[in-house]
Every structure is written in structure tokens, then in C-alpha cells.
């Protein structure tokens, strides 16, 4: 046989009707044992593979769950995907991973694709603001769960972390170690999570009158962004004694760049990352970082999909609370922890617009 075997071929070999073969494939328990044995043998003999897509279209029940990730090269999203995949497998579902690489057009294309395939549910780490495509998914009855998103809605569920609190924790810790000239490194303000982490950093700095913050933007979100940020700070003469990187990959690049200078970490420059994945993923055990769950994000997202699909439940939001994990990269001996006094928060200056205050090793060595 030069073509793929069909349902009719199985029926002919088994000596039964096409409808009985169809019943066996869709509802095995409804077919008698003698006929079931004949059909099973025919399927094995012909190498017949049931058309899952056709079955799903008939039943309206897909076993495919889609995860549209912001950037799978980011260890955080890779870990979220692992958690989602494990829980999906337990539920008898297959997880399909799509990477937008931070591109809104790619995100829209994937949303449309999975809408057409009538997937069981969509887990989405959105690029920017929520768009009409998400509304289309929910209108089609496809449960939609947003990852790392602070926007609430009665149309979709979400799993997130308090990013503003995480940014505040990072800078409060640097302040407690005596840092007063702090750079917030990585990302751009159009990424909601980065914007919130910067907001939290600004809030922490505003409570310390002699603290100055500067932002170093980067389109990339990997170690190269951290190396470039340090190079730009050195070239500008900006005095910095603390660096908060918006993810651990960027923080790894910061540490690499500082290691090539005569600056000491943390004595001259203390460093804090975000996501707390450096030890497990990057092999860096000394990096202080803001911790929140990783695989649990994915597990919770699949739970919300199942919850909505099985019980038509009202969408809800799950929020994790971040914690600061202090390690060697920021721990200074004898540092005071009394650093906050009331003040008013202000906008963060960029590297290009900030003033150069008093002399410091990053500028004067």
C-alpha cells in the first residue's frame, strides 16, 4: 500500500464495518472483545494511525495545550515551560511551545494559529499590552492564562509575581549594604515586568535622600547586555557602587565584565539579579537575587486552564510574593540596614541624562 491506511482499510482487514472501527477508536469499551481483537490486529498490521485532528474537530475536544513564551532562551521561561509540560502530561495533554522572542507580530501569528487549531487552552507570556487576539481566544471558548502579567480581567486568568515589590527588595538590599549610587540594568520600559521592577527600585531609592539611581537600557536580555552595561558605565564615568540587573542572565554578564577590571565584588560594586536561577541554570552560586517560583508558574497556569475548561470557573489571578536571597555578590561586612527615611518617589534618569556626582572607583580608577 503506497498511501496511508484509512479507516476503510482497517475495516476490510478486520472483516467488520467502518462504523465499528470508528467506535473502537473513539470508545474502545463500546466494542465487544472479539471484534476489538480483530480491529486491534488490523491496526497493527496496517500501521494505521488515527486522525487526531479529525477526532478533535468532531468532538470539539483538543488534547493540545499551547504555551506562547516571551523568550525561551530566558531560563525563567524555560523553567515555566517545564512545569507546564509536567502538569499537562499528568492531565493527558500535550504542551506545544512557541517562542515570540519578544516580537508582537509573532505573538499575534501564534495566537491566530492556535485559535484555528482549537487548542485546549493557551498560556501566554505577552510581549506588551493585552491585545484583541486574546479576547478572540476567550470568545471562542479557549481558556487563556497569562504568565507574569499584572493586569487583571474577568475574561482570563493569570499567574504572576509582584514585580514592583521585587524591584523594591533588590534596591532596599543594596541600600542596606551601604550602596548609594545604584544602576538598574537591562530591558526597556515597554516590557511591563521591567517597568514594574524599575518602579519598585525607584520607590526604594526615594526613601533614601542621598541615593541616586540611573537606568541602563538594553534590547537584549542576556549576559551580553550586562557586559555592555558595565562598559557604558565605565565609559561615562558614572559613579556606581551597586547594580540591580532585571534578570540573572544580565547579572551574569555584569559579573563577567567586573571580573575583567580591578573592581571588587561586592566591596566596590555590589550586584543583585532577578529570578534566582543563576546557580541552577548558569552555574553561578554567589549571585544575590530576587527569588520567586519558576516551575510552579507553569504548574499553576495549567491548573487554571483545567479549572476553566472542566468547571467553567470564573477566571482568577494567582500572585506569588518575591523574596530577596542574599549571597556573596552583595553581602558587605559591617553594612548598616537602617537606610530608609520618608521621601517622594521620582522618575529614574537614564545613563545619558543622569548627573555625575562625587568621585567613585567606577569613574576614577
mmCIF file of C-alpha atoms in Angstrom:
data_model
loop_
_atom_site.group_PDB
_atom_site.id
_atom_site.type_symbol
_atom_site.label_atom_id
_atom_site.label_comp_id
_atom_site.label_asym_id
_atom_site.label_seq_id
_atom_site.Cartn_x
_atom_site.Cartn_y
_atom_site.Cartn_z
ATOM 1 C CA UNK A 1 0.000 0.000 0.000
ATOM 2 C CA UNK A 2 1.603 3.269 -1.193
ATOM 3 C CA UNK A 3 -0.747 5.550 0.698
ATOM 4 C CA UNK A 4 -1.509 5.912 4.394
ATOM 5 C CA UNK A 5 -4.027 3.270 5.515
ATOM 6 C CA UNK A 6 -7.527 4.566 6.146
ATOM 7 C CA UNK A 7 -10.433 3.562 8.352
ATOM 8 C CA UNK A 8 -11.996 1.553 5.481
ATOM 9 C CA UNK A 9 -8.776 -0.444 5.040
ATOM 10 C CA UNK A 10 -8.807 -1.458 8.694
ATOM 11 C CA UNK A 11 -12.457 -2.498 8.417
ATOM 12 C CA UNK A 12 -11.718 -4.681 5.385
ATOM 13 C CA UNK A 13 -8.766 -6.451 7.011
ATOM 14 C CA UNK A 14 -10.671 -6.950 10.285
ATOM 15 C CA UNK A 15 -13.831 -8.079 8.478
ATOM 16 C CA UNK A 16 -16.039 -5.570 10.286
ATOM 17 C CA UNK A 17 -17.907 -2.394 9.398
ATOM 18 C CA UNK A 18 -16.299 1.049 9.173
ATOM 19 C CA UNK A 19 -18.641 2.306 11.888
ATOM 20 C CA UNK A 20 -17.445 -0.420 14.263
ATOM 21 C CA UNK A 21 -13.812 0.548 13.662
ATOM 22 C CA UNK A 22 -14.732 4.171 14.366
ATOM 23 C CA UNK A 23 -16.462 3.145 17.597
ATOM 24 C CA UNK A 24 -13.378 1.156 18.649
ATOM 25 C CA UNK A 25 -11.066 4.129 18.068
ATOM 26 C CA UNK A 26 -13.269 6.663 19.863
ATOM 27 C CA UNK A 27 -14.896 4.441 22.518
ATOM 28 C CA UNK A 28 -12.983 1.153 22.888
ATOM 29 C CA UNK A 29 -15.182 -0.046 25.748
ATOM 30 C CA UNK A 30 -18.245 0.020 23.498
ATOM 31 C CA UNK A 31 -16.889 -2.744 21.230
ATOM 32 C CA UNK A 32 -17.039 -6.448 22.091
ATOM 33 C CA UNK A 33 -13.797 -8.234 22.906
ATOM 34 C CA UNK A 34 -13.834 -10.471 19.794
ATOM 35 C CA UNK A 35 -14.313 -7.549 17.388
ATOM 36 C CA UNK A 36 -11.867 -5.406 19.365
ATOM 37 C CA UNK A 37 -9.168 -8.072 18.951
ATOM 38 C CA UNK A 38 -9.733 -8.218 15.180
ATOM 39 C CA UNK A 39 -9.623 -4.425 14.836
ATOM 40 C CA UNK A 40 -6.538 -4.102 17.031
ATOM 41 C CA UNK A 41 -4.699 -6.728 14.963
ATOM 42 C CA UNK A 42 -5.684 -4.982 11.709
ATOM 43 C CA UNK A 43 -4.483 -1.622 13.001
ATOM 44 C CA UNK A 44 -1.121 -3.114 13.976
ATOM 45 C CA UNK A 45 -0.797 -4.981 10.671
ATOM 46 C CA UNK A 46 -1.520 -1.898 8.547
ATOM 47 C CA UNK A 47 0.305 0.611 10.738
ATOM 48 C CA UNK A 48 -2.873 2.674 10.920
ATOM 49 C CA UNK A 49 -2.626 5.984 12.840
ATOM 50 C CA UNK A 50 -5.937 7.599 13.864
ATOM 51 C CA UNK A 51 -6.507 11.139 12.607
ATOM 52 C CA UNK A 52 -6.419 13.023 15.896
ATOM 53 C CA UNK A 53 -7.233 16.361 14.273
ATOM 54 C CA UNK A 54 -10.430 15.000 12.727
ATOM 55 C CA UNK A 55 -11.432 13.412 16.010
ATOM 56 C CA UNK A 56 -10.880 16.684 17.844
ATOM 57 C CA UNK A 57 -12.911 18.652 15.321
ATOM 58 C CA UNK A 58 -15.793 16.230 15.715
ATOM 59 C CA UNK A 59 -15.689 16.252 19.488
ATOM 60 C CA UNK A 60 -14.592 19.841 19.996
ATOM 61 C CA UNK A 61 -12.024 18.437 22.459
ATOM 62 C CA UNK A 62 -8.333 19.001 21.735
ATOM 63 C CA UNK A 63 -5.508 17.451 23.719
ATOM 64 C CA UNK A 64 -3.107 20.208 22.732
ATOM 65 C CA UNK A 65 -2.170 22.952 25.178
ATOM 66 C CA UNK A 66 -0.206 25.917 23.799
ATOM 67 C CA UNK A 67 2.413 27.962 25.637
ATOM 68 C CA UNK A 68 3.377 31.159 23.810
ATOM 69 C CA UNK A 69 6.555 32.265 25.574
ATOM 70 C CA UNK A 70 8.163 35.707 25.543
ATOM 71 C CA UNK A 71 11.679 34.304 25.138
ATOM 72 C CA UNK A 72 12.530 30.625 25.629
ATOM 73 C CA UNK A 73 16.242 31.461 25.784
ATOM 74 C CA UNK A 74 15.474 33.120 29.132
ATOM 75 C CA UNK A 75 15.997 30.425 31.793
ATOM 76 C CA UNK A 76 12.869 31.615 33.602
ATOM 77 C CA UNK A 77 10.538 30.848 30.693
ATOM 78 C CA UNK A 78 12.296 27.555 30.033
ATOM 79 C CA UNK A 79 11.614 26.577 33.640
ATOM 80 C CA UNK A 80 7.983 27.718 33.409
ATOM 81 C CA UNK A 81 7.583 25.572 30.292
ATOM 82 C CA UNK A 82 8.999 22.561 32.147
ATOM 83 C CA UNK A 83 6.498 22.973 34.962
ATOM 84 C CA UNK A 84 3.633 23.394 32.490
ATOM 85 C CA UNK A 85 4.712 20.355 30.491
ATOM 86 C CA UNK A 86 4.880 18.108 33.539
ATOM 87 C CA UNK A 87 1.399 19.094 34.734
ATOM 88 C CA UNK A 88 -0.033 18.891 31.210
ATOM 89 C CA UNK A 89 1.301 15.352 30.822
ATOM 90 C CA UNK A 90 -0.347 14.358 34.101
ATOM 91 C CA UNK A 91 -3.637 15.661 32.695
ATOM 92 C CA UNK A 92 -3.228 13.727 29.446
ATOM 93 C CA UNK A 93 -2.410 16.823 27.400
ATOM 94 C CA UNK A 94 0.470 17.676 25.078
ATOM 95 C CA UNK A 95 2.206 21.025 25.503
ATOM 96 C CA UNK A 96 3.217 22.894 22.348
ATOM 97 C CA UNK A 97 5.820 25.614 22.895
ATOM 98 C CA UNK A 98 6.003 28.722 20.694
ATOM 99 C CA UNK A 99 8.684 31.416 21.083
ATOM 100 C CA UNK A 100 7.816 35.025 20.146
ATOM 101 C CA UNK A 101 11.323 36.268 21.018
ATOM 102 C CA UNK A 102 9.672 39.432 22.274
ATOM 103 C CA UNK A 103 8.071 40.207 18.897
ATOM 104 C CA UNK A 104 4.423 41.349 18.932
ATOM 105 C CA UNK A 105 3.744 40.261 15.340
ATOM 106 C CA UNK A 106 4.958 36.736 16.097
ATOM 107 C CA UNK A 107 2.745 36.680 19.149
ATOM 108 C CA UNK A 108 -0.317 37.628 17.088
ATOM 109 C CA UNK A 109 0.510 34.983 14.489
ATOM 110 C CA UNK A 110 0.779 32.254 17.108
ATOM 111 C CA UNK A 111 -2.454 33.306 18.802
ATOM 112 C CA UNK A 112 -4.266 33.101 15.447
ATOM 113 C CA UNK A 113 -2.674 29.715 14.679
ATOM 114 C CA UNK A 114 -3.737 28.148 17.946
ATOM 115 C CA UNK A 115 -7.185 29.666 17.640
ATOM 116 C CA UNK A 116 -7.576 27.921 14.275
ATOM 117 C CA UNK A 117 -6.444 24.622 15.777
ATOM 118 C CA UNK A 118 -8.928 24.958 18.634
ATOM 119 C CA UNK A 119 -6.376 24.062 21.276
ATOM 120 C CA UNK A 120 -7.494 23.036 24.746
ATOM 121 C CA UNK A 121 -6.053 26.220 26.211
ATOM 122 C CA UNK A 122 -3.405 28.905 25.737
ATOM 123 C CA UNK A 123 -0.773 30.026 28.235
ATOM 124 C CA UNK A 124 0.624 33.364 27.120
ATOM 125 C CA UNK A 125 3.541 35.486 28.275
ATOM 126 C CA UNK A 126 2.530 38.676 26.433
ATOM 127 C CA UNK A 127 5.014 40.965 24.723
ATOM 128 C CA UNK A 128 3.265 44.214 25.565
ATOM 129 C CA UNK A 129 -0.278 45.195 26.481
ATOM 130 C CA UNK A 130 -3.027 42.623 26.065
ATOM 131 C CA UNK A 131 -4.394 42.756 22.531
ATOM 132 C CA UNK A 132 -7.677 41.848 20.841
ATOM 133 C CA UNK A 133 -6.311 38.446 19.856
ATOM 134 C CA UNK A 134 -6.603 37.291 23.467
ATOM 135 C CA UNK A 135 -10.232 38.407 23.508
ATOM 136 C CA UNK A 136 -10.823 36.308 20.407
ATOM 137 C CA UNK A 137 -9.474 33.216 22.151
ATOM 138 C CA UNK A 138 -11.784 33.609 25.108
ATOM 139 C CA UNK A 139 -14.719 34.406 22.801
ATOM 140 C CA UNK A 140 -14.084 31.040 21.089
ATOM 141 C CA UNK A 141 -14.237 29.326 24.473
ATOM 142 C CA UNK A 142 -10.477 28.678 24.618
ATOM 143 C CA UNK A 143 -9.274 29.127 28.225
ATOM 144 C CA UNK A 144 -6.464 31.689 28.283
ATOM 145 C CA UNK A 145 -3.975 32.111 31.119
ATOM 146 C CA UNK A 146 -1.414 34.911 31.200
ATOM 147 C CA UNK A 147 2.046 34.384 32.674
ATOM 148 C CA UNK A 148 3.945 37.067 34.610
ATOM 149 C CA UNK A 149 1.210 39.599 33.957
ATOM 150 C CA UNK A 150 -0.194 42.085 36.464
ATOM 151 C CA UNK A 151 -3.271 43.087 34.502
ATOM 152 C CA UNK A 152 -6.455 41.546 35.932
ATOM 153 C CA UNK A 153 -9.512 40.685 33.876
ATOM 154 C CA UNK A 154 -12.776 38.799 34.153
ATOM 155 C CA UNK A 155 -12.013 37.249 30.741
ATOM 156 C CA UNK A 156 -8.789 35.377 31.521
ATOM 157 C CA UNK A 157 -6.818 34.018 34.441
ATOM 158 C CA UNK A 158 -3.209 34.884 35.196
ATOM 159 C CA UNK A 159 -0.190 33.737 37.181
ATOM 160 C CA UNK A 160 2.270 36.390 38.243
ATOM 161 C CA UNK A 161 4.599 37.801 40.825
ATOM 162 C CA UNK A 162 4.687 41.250 42.419
ATOM 163 C CA UNK A 163 7.446 42.664 40.198
ATOM 164 C CA UNK A 164 7.322 46.101 41.811
ATOM 165 C CA UNK A 165 7.896 44.516 45.218
ATOM 166 C CA UNK A 166 10.788 42.528 43.754
ATOM 167 C CA UNK A 167 12.490 45.647 42.411
ATOM 168 C CA UNK A 168 11.981 47.377 45.735
ATOM 169 C CA UNK A 169 13.510 44.433 47.629
ATOM 170 C CA UNK A 170 16.589 44.427 45.386
ATOM 171 C CA UNK A 171 17.369 48.119 45.861
ATOM 172 C CA UNK A 172 16.486 48.110 49.559
ATOM 173 C CA UNK A 173 19.031 45.347 49.988
ATOM 174 C CA UNK A 174 21.715 47.272 48.102
ATOM 175 C CA UNK A 175 20.968 50.298 50.271
ATOM 176 C CA UNK A 176 21.261 48.158 53.414
ATOM 177 C CA UNK A 177 24.770 47.216 52.236
ATOM 178 C CA UNK A 178 25.780 50.855 52.017
ATOM 179 C CA UNK A 179 25.249 51.422 48.277
ATOM 180 C CA UNK A 180 24.115 54.909 47.310
ATOM 181 C CA UNK A 181 24.891 55.153 43.551
ATOM 182 C CA UNK A 182 22.873 52.356 42.012
ATOM 183 C CA UNK A 183 22.400 51.369 38.369
ATOM 184 C CA UNK A 184 19.288 49.464 37.249
ATOM 185 C CA UNK A 185 20.494 47.439 34.283
ATOM 186 C CA UNK A 186 18.664 45.679 31.458
ATOM 187 C CA UNK A 187 15.450 45.642 29.465
ATOM 188 C CA UNK A 188 13.327 48.527 28.282
ATOM 189 C CA UNK A 189 10.369 50.291 29.829
ATOM 190 C CA UNK A 190 7.944 48.909 27.226
ATOM 191 C CA UNK A 191 8.329 45.460 28.823
ATOM 192 C CA UNK A 192 5.711 45.565 31.636
ATOM 193 C CA UNK A 193 7.715 43.391 34.033
ATOM 194 C CA UNK A 194 10.823 45.549 33.622
ATOM 195 C CA UNK A 195 8.796 48.734 34.086
ATOM 196 C CA UNK A 196 7.376 47.420 37.365
ATOM 197 C CA UNK A 197 10.774 46.310 38.662
ATOM 198 C CA UNK A 198 12.125 49.773 37.904
ATOM 199 C CA UNK A 199 9.148 51.325 39.656
ATOM 200 C CA UNK A 200 9.882 49.303 42.771
ATOM 201 C CA UNK A 201 13.552 50.264 42.590
ATOM 202 C CA UNK A 202 12.605 53.938 42.354
ATOM 203 C CA UNK A 203 10.302 53.634 45.359
ATOM 204 C CA UNK A 204 13.088 52.140 47.466
ATOM 205 C CA UNK A 205 15.582 54.810 46.412
ATOM 206 C CA UNK A 206 13.113 57.613 47.093
ATOM 207 C CA UNK A 207 13.088 56.644 50.760
ATOM 208 C CA UNK A 208 16.821 57.378 50.991
ATOM 209 C CA UNK A 209 17.581 61.063 50.248
ATOM 210 C CA UNK A 210 21.277 60.558 49.430
ATOM 211 C CA UNK A 211 20.618 57.719 46.975
ATOM 212 C CA UNK A 212 20.905 58.239 43.204
ATOM 213 C CA UNK A 213 19.615 55.757 40.632
ATOM 214 C CA UNK A 214 20.420 55.526 36.944
ATOM 215 C CA UNK A 215 18.919 53.236 34.279
ATOM 216 C CA UNK A 216 20.923 51.457 31.592
ATOM 217 C CA UNK A 217 18.542 50.179 28.899
ATOM 218 C CA UNK A 218 19.205 47.142 26.715
ATOM 219 C CA UNK A 219 17.203 45.474 23.976
ATOM 220 C CA UNK A 220 18.911 42.157 24.648
ATOM 221 C CA UNK A 221 18.134 40.267 27.834
ATOM 222 C CA UNK A 222 21.194 38.022 28.075
ATOM 223 C CA UNK A 223 24.716 38.209 29.519
ATOM 224 C CA UNK A 224 25.903 40.409 26.650
ATOM 225 C CA UNK A 225 23.542 43.128 27.881
ATOM 226 C CA UNK A 226 25.207 43.045 31.293
ATOM 227 C CA UNK A 227 28.697 43.258 29.818
ATOM 228 C CA UNK A 228 27.662 46.151 27.615
ATOM 229 C CA UNK A 229 26.046 47.981 30.545
ATOM 230 C CA UNK A 230 29.256 47.845 32.576
ATOM 231 C CA UNK A 231 31.250 49.080 29.579
ATOM 232 C CA UNK A 232 28.864 52.012 29.147
ATOM 233 C CA UNK A 233 29.043 52.895 32.832
ATOM 234 C CA UNK A 234 32.844 52.823 32.782
ATOM 235 C CA UNK A 235 32.972 54.921 29.613
ATOM 236 C CA UNK A 236 30.551 57.501 31.006
ATOM 237 C CA UNK A 237 32.394 57.972 34.272
ATOM 238 C CA UNK A 238 29.145 57.348 36.141
ATOM 239 C CA UNK A 239 29.933 56.602 39.809
ATOM 240 C CA UNK A 240 28.173 53.360 40.748
ATOM 241 C CA UNK A 241 28.594 51.186 43.828
ATOM 242 C CA UNK A 242 25.563 48.921 43.324
ATOM 243 C CA UNK A 243 23.955 47.263 40.305
ATOM 244 C CA UNK A 244 20.476 45.737 40.105
ATOM 245 C CA UNK A 245 20.083 43.621 36.950
ATOM 246 C CA UNK A 246 16.492 42.887 35.899
ATOM 247 C CA UNK A 247 17.281 39.202 35.340
ATOM 248 C CA UNK A 248 20.025 36.781 36.327
ATOM 249 C CA UNK A 249 21.359 36.336 32.797
ATOM 250 C CA UNK A 250 22.107 40.063 32.608
ATOM 251 C CA UNK A 251 23.579 39.940 36.121
ATOM 252 C CA UNK A 252 25.913 37.155 34.974
ATOM 253 C CA UNK A 253 27.232 39.446 32.260
ATOM 254 C CA UNK A 254 27.713 42.223 34.815
ATOM 255 C CA UNK A 255 29.816 39.913 36.996
ATOM 256 C CA UNK A 256 31.860 38.791 33.994
ATOM 257 C CA UNK A 257 32.602 42.386 32.990
ATOM 258 C CA UNK A 258 33.502 43.478 36.517
ATOM 259 C CA UNK A 259 35.860 40.497 36.850
ATOM 260 C CA UNK A 260 37.895 41.925 33.959
ATOM 261 C CA UNK A 261 38.511 45.156 35.902
ATOM 262 C CA UNK A 262 40.239 45.797 39.214
ATOM 263 C CA UNK A 263 36.882 46.439 40.880
ATOM 264 C CA UNK A 264 35.941 44.106 43.708
ATOM 265 C CA UNK A 265 32.516 42.477 44.117
ATOM 266 C CA UNK A 266 30.905 43.325 46.481
ATOM 267 C CA UNK A 267 33.385 45.706 48.175
ATOM 268 C CA UNK A 268 33.431 48.230 45.314
ATOM 269 C CA UNK A 269 30.293 47.213 43.431
ATOM 270 C CA UNK A 270 27.529 45.045 44.902
ATOM 271 C CA UNK A 271 25.370 43.126 42.410
ATOM 272 C CA UNK A 272 21.807 41.764 42.654
ATOM 273 C CA UNK A 273 19.915 39.849 39.956
ATOM 274 C CA UNK A 274 16.303 38.796 39.491
ATOM 275 C CA UNK A 275 14.621 35.357 39.145
ATOM 276 C CA UNK A 276 17.180 33.469 41.291
ATOM 277 C CA UNK A 277 18.169 30.995 38.602
ATOM 278 C CA UNK A 278 21.903 31.667 38.310
ATOM 279 C CA UNK A 279 23.021 28.730 40.430
ATOM 280 C CA UNK A 280 20.834 26.103 38.752
ATOM 281 C CA UNK A 281 20.958 27.333 35.152
ATOM 282 C CA UNK A 282 24.072 29.479 34.817
ATOM 283 C CA UNK A 283 26.350 27.750 37.319
ATOM 284 C CA UNK A 284 26.899 30.948 39.320
ATOM 285 C CA UNK A 285 26.434 30.273 43.018
ATOM 286 C CA UNK A 286 27.452 33.627 44.501
ATOM 287 C CA UNK A 287 24.815 35.905 42.907
ATOM 288 C CA UNK A 288 22.287 37.575 45.203
ATOM 289 C CA UNK A 289 18.901 37.585 43.522
ATOM 290 C CA UNK A 290 15.186 38.198 43.916
ATOM 291 C CA UNK A 291 13.559 34.782 44.158
ATOM 292 C CA UNK A 292 10.114 33.662 43.087
ATOM 293 C CA UNK A 293 8.772 30.290 41.916
ATOM 294 C CA UNK A 294 9.709 29.060 38.435
ATOM 295 C CA UNK A 295 8.232 25.696 37.532
ATOM 296 C CA UNK A 296 5.343 26.464 39.884
ATOM 297 C CA UNK A 297 4.323 29.230 37.458
ATOM 298 C CA UNK A 298 3.783 26.659 34.729
ATOM 299 C CA UNK A 299 2.064 24.183 37.029
ATOM 300 C CA UNK A 300 -0.346 26.837 38.290
ATOM 301 C CA UNK A 301 -1.068 28.033 34.741
ATOM 302 C CA UNK A 302 -2.102 24.549 33.589
ATOM 303 C CA UNK A 303 -4.225 24.148 36.707
ATOM 304 C CA UNK A 304 -6.072 27.350 35.798
ATOM 305 C CA UNK A 305 -6.638 26.099 32.241
ATOM 306 C CA UNK A 306 -8.087 22.825 33.533
ATOM 307 C CA UNK A 307 -10.132 24.672 36.118
ATOM 308 C CA UNK A 308 -11.767 26.859 33.493
ATOM 309 C CA UNK A 309 -12.320 24.079 30.995
ATOM 310 C CA UNK A 310 -13.753 21.478 33.317
ATOM 311 C CA UNK A 311 -15.894 23.644 35.543
ATOM 312 C CA UNK A 312 -16.399 26.829 33.532
ATOM 313 C CA UNK A 313 -14.925 28.595 36.538
ATOM 314 C CA UNK A 314 -14.636 32.341 36.859
ATOM 315 C CA UNK A 315 -11.122 33.444 35.801
ATOM 316 C CA UNK A 316 -8.850 34.253 38.711
ATOM 317 C CA UNK A 317 -5.374 35.580 39.386
ATOM 318 C CA UNK A 318 -2.583 33.847 41.305
ATOM 319 C CA UNK A 319 0.177 36.079 42.671
ATOM 320 C CA UNK A 320 3.458 34.894 44.157
ATOM 321 C CA UNK A 321 5.420 37.007 46.637
ATOM 322 C CA UNK A 322 9.125 37.566 45.811
ATOM 323 C CA UNK A 323 11.941 37.214 48.325
ATOM 324 C CA UNK A 324 15.496 38.543 48.347
ATOM 325 C CA UNK A 325 18.153 35.840 48.600
ATOM 326 C CA UNK A 326 21.404 37.382 49.828
ATOM 327 C CA UNK A 327 24.669 35.830 48.663
ATOM 328 C CA UNK A 328 28.320 36.768 48.177
ATOM 329 C CA UNK A 329 27.835 39.219 45.292
ATOM 330 C CA UNK A 330 26.167 41.814 47.528
ATOM 331 C CA UNK A 331 26.970 40.905 51.126
ATOM 332 C CA UNK A 332 29.248 43.514 52.686
ATOM 333 C CA UNK A 333 30.665 43.052 56.175
ATOM 334 C CA UNK A 334 29.550 45.634 58.697
ATOM 335 C CA UNK A 335 26.902 47.179 56.438
ATOM 336 C CA UNK A 336 24.076 49.035 58.162
ATOM 337 C CA UNK A 337 20.472 48.129 57.465
ATOM 338 C CA UNK A 338 19.000 51.445 58.648
ATOM 339 C CA UNK A 339 18.711 53.276 55.337
ATOM 340 C CA UNK A 340 15.129 54.458 54.833
ATOM 341 C CA UNK A 341 13.614 57.820 55.586
ATOM 342 C CA UNK A 342 10.381 59.232 54.113
ATOM 343 C CA UNK A 343 10.697 60.908 50.715
ATOM 344 C CA UNK A 344 8.828 61.275 47.427
ATOM 345 C CA UNK A 345 9.464 58.891 44.544
ATOM 346 C CA UNK A 346 10.907 60.358 41.348
ATOM 347 C CA UNK A 347 11.371 59.141 37.788
ATOM 348 C CA UNK A 348 14.551 57.175 37.081
ATOM 349 C CA UNK A 349 17.119 59.008 34.930
ATOM 350 C CA UNK A 350 18.767 57.177 32.058
ATOM 351 C CA UNK A 351 22.523 56.809 31.771
ATOM 352 C CA UNK A 352 22.552 59.557 29.156
ATOM 353 C CA UNK A 353 20.696 62.123 31.315
ATOM 354 C CA UNK A 354 21.988 61.451 34.844
ATOM 355 C CA UNK A 355 24.380 63.810 36.590
ATOM 356 C CA UNK A 356 27.855 62.648 37.682
ATOM 357 C CA UNK A 357 28.075 63.028 41.476
ATOM 358 C CA UNK A 358 31.055 62.545 43.775
ATOM 359 C CA UNK A 359 34.200 60.559 42.796
ATOM 360 C CA UNK A 360 33.946 56.774 42.852
ATOM 361 C CA UNK A 361 36.051 53.790 41.741
ATOM 362 C CA UNK A 362 33.997 53.126 38.605
ATOM 363 C CA UNK A 363 34.945 56.560 37.364
ATOM 364 C CA UNK A 364 38.318 57.309 38.893
ATOM 365 C CA UNK A 365 40.276 54.041 38.710
#
